[in-house]
CSV table of C-alpha atoms and ligand atoms in Angstrom, one decimal:
chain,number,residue,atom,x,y,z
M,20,UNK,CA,103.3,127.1,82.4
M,21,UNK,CA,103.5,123.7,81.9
M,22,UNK,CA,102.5,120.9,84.2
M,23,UNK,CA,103.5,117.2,84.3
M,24,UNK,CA,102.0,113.9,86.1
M,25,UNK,CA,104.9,112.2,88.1
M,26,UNK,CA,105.0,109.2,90.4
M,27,UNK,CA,107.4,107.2,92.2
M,28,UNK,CA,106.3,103.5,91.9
M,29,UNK,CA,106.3,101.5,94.9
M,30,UNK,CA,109.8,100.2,94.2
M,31,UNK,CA,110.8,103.7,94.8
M,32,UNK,CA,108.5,104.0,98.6
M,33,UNK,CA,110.3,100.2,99.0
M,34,UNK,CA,114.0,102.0,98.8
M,35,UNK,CA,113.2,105.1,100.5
M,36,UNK,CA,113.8,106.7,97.5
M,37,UNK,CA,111.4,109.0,97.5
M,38,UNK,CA,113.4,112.2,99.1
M,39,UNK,CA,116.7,111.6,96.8
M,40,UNK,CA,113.7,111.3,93.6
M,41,UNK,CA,111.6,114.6,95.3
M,42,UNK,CA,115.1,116.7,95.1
M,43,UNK,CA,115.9,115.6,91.7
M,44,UNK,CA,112.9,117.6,90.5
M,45,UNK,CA,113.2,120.0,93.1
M,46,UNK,CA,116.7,121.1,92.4
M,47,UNK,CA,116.3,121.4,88.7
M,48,UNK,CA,113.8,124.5,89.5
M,49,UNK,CA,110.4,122.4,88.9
M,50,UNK,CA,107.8,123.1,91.4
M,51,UNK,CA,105.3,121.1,92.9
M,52,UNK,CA,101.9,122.2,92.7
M,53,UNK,CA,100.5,119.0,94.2
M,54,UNK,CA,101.0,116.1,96.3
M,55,UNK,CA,99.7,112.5,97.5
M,56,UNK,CA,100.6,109.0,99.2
M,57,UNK,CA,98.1,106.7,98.3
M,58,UNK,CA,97.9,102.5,97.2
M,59,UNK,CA,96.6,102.8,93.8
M,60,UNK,CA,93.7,100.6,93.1
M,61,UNK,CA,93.3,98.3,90.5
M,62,UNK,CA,90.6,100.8,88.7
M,63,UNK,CA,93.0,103.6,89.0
M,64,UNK,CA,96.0,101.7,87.3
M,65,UNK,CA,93.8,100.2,84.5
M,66,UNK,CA,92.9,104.1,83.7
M,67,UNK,CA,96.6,105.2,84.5
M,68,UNK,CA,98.2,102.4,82.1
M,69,UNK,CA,94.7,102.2,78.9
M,70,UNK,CA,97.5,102.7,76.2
M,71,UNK,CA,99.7,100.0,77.3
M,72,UNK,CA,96.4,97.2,77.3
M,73,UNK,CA,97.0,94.6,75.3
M,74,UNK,CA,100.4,94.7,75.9
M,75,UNK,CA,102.6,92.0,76.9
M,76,UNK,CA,104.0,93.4,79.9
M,77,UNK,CA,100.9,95.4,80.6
M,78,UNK,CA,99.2,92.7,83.4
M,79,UNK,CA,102.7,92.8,85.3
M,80,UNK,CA,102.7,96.8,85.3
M,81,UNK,CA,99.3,96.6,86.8
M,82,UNK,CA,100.3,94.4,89.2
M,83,UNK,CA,103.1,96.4,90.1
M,84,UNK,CA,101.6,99.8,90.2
M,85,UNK,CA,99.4,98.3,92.8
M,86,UNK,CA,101.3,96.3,94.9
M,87,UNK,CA,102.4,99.0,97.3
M,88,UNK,CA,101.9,102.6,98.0
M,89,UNK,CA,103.4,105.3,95.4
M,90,UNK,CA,103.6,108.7,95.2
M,91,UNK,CA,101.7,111.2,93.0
M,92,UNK,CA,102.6,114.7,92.4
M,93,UNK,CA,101.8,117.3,89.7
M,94,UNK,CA,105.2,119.4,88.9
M,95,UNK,CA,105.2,122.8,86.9
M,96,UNK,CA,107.9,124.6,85.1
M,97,UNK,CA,109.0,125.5,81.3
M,98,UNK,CA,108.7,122.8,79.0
M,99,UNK,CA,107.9,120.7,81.9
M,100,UNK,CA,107.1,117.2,81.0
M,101,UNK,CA,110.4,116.9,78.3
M,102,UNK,CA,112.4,117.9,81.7
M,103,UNK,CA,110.7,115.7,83.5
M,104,UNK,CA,111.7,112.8,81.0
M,105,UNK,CA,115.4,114.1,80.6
M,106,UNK,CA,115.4,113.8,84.9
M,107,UNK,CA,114.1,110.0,84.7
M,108,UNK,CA,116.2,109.1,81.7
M,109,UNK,CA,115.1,106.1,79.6
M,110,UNK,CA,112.5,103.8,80.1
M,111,UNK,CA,114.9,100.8,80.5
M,112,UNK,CA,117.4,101.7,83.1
M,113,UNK,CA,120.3,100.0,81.2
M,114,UNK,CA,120.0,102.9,78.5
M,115,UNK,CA,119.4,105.1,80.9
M,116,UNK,CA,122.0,108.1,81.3
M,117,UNK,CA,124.2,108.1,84.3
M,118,UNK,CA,123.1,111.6,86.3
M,119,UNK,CA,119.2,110.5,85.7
M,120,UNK,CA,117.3,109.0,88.2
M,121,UNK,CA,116.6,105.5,86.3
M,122,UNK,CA,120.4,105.7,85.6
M,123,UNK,CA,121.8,106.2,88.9
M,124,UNK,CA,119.3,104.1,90.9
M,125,UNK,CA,117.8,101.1,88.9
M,126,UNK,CA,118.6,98.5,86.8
M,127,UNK,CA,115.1,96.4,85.8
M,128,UNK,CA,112.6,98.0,83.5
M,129,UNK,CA,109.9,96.6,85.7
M,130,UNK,CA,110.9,98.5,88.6
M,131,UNK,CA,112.6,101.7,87.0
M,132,UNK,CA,111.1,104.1,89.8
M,133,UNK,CA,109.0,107.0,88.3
M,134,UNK,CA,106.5,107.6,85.9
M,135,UNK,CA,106.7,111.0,84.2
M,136,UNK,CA,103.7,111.7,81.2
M,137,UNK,CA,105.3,111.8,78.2
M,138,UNK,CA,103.1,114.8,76.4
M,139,UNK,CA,101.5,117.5,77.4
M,140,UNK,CA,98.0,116.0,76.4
M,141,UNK,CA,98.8,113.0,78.0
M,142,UNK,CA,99.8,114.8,81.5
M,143,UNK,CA,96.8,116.7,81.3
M,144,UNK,CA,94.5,113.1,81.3
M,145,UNK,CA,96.6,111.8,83.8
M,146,UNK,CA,96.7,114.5,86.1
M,147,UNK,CA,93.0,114.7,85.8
M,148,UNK,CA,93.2,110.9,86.9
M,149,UNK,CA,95.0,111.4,90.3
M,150,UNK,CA,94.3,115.4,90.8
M,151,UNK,CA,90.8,117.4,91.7
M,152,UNK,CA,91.3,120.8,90.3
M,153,UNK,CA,90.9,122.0,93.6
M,154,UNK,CA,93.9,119.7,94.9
M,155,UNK,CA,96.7,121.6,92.4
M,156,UNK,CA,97.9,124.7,94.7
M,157,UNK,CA,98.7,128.0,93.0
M,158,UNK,CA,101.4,130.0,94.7
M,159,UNK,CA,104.8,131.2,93.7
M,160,UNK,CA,108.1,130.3,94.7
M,161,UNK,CA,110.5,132.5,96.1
M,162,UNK,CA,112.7,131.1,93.7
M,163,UNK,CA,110.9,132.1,90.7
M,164,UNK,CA,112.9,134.9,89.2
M,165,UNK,CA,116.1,133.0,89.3
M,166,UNK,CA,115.0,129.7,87.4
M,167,UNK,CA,113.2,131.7,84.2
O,1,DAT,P1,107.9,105.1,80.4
O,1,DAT,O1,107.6,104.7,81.8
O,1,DAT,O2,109.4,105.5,80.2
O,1,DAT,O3,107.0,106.2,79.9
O,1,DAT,P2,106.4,103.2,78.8
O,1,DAT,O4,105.3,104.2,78.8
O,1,DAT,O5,106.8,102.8,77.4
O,1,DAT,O6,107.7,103.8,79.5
O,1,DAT,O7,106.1,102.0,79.6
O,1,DAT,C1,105.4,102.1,80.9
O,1,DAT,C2,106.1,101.2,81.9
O,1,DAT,O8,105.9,99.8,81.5
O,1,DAT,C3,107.6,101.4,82.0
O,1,DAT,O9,108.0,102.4,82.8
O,1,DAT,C4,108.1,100.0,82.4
O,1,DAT,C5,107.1,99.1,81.8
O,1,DAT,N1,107.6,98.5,80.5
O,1,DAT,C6,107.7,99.1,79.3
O,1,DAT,N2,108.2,98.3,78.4
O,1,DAT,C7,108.4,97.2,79.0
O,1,DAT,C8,108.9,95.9,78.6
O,1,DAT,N3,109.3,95.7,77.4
O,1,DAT,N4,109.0,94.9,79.5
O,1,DAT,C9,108.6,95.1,80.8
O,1,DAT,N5,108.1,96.2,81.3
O,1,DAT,C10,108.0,97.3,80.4
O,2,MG,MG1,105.0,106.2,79.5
């Protein structure tokens, strides 16, 4: 099954956000195999963002990503990071889709609320960022043979 980094940028802690963003995922059968509050540091965020370097937005991102406390969670499911992009919606939140979570609840690309990895290579470096393998909990849901 596959598995997806996701986080809810501290604009997201900042709005109390982060139950509404939790159910979004949640309800659309994903399932959360881990879990963590923490302030990135910088270290962390200049690992997080290395493709975006050179970029100009990338020292504002950094900045950002570390300027409060986010959320960091591993989700699992079929085909798991393209539904976690189809959840966020697009990158800036005036394209994103109404019913997504950029969408419904932000309107700067700077502070569009969640990261999701954008391929399953990717997830699996970024996980590995964030995550100890011993930190990503295997269990089932009760749920399972009703989502597919
Ligand atoms: P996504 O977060 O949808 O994967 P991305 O990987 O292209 O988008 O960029 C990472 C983040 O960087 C994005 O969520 C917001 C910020 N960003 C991207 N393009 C930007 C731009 N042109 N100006 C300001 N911030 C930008
Ligand atoms: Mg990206």
């Amino acid at each position: 099954m596959e598995r997806t980094l996701v986080l809810i940028k501290p604009d997201g802690v900042q709005r109390q956000l982060v139950g509404q963003i939790v159910a979004r995922f949640e309800q659309k059968g994903l399932k959360i195999v881990a879990m963590k509050f923490i302030k990135m540091s910088k270290d962390l965020a200049e690992r997080h963002y290395a493709i975006h370097k050179g970029k100009s937005f990338y020292d504002d991102l950094v900045s950002f990503i570390t300027s409060g406390p986010i959320v960091a969670m591993v989700l699992e499911g079929r085909l798991a990071v393209k539904q976690t992009r189809n959840l966020m919606g697009a990158t800036r939140p005036e394209e994103a889709a109404p019913g997504s979570i950029r969408g419904d609840l932000s309107v700067y690309t700077g502070q569009n609320l969640v990261h999701g990895s954008d391929s399953d290579e990717n997830a699996q470096i970024e996980i590995a960022n964030f995550f100890t393998p011993a930190e990503l909990v295997e269990y089932d849901l009760a749920n399972k043979d009703w989502i597919g």
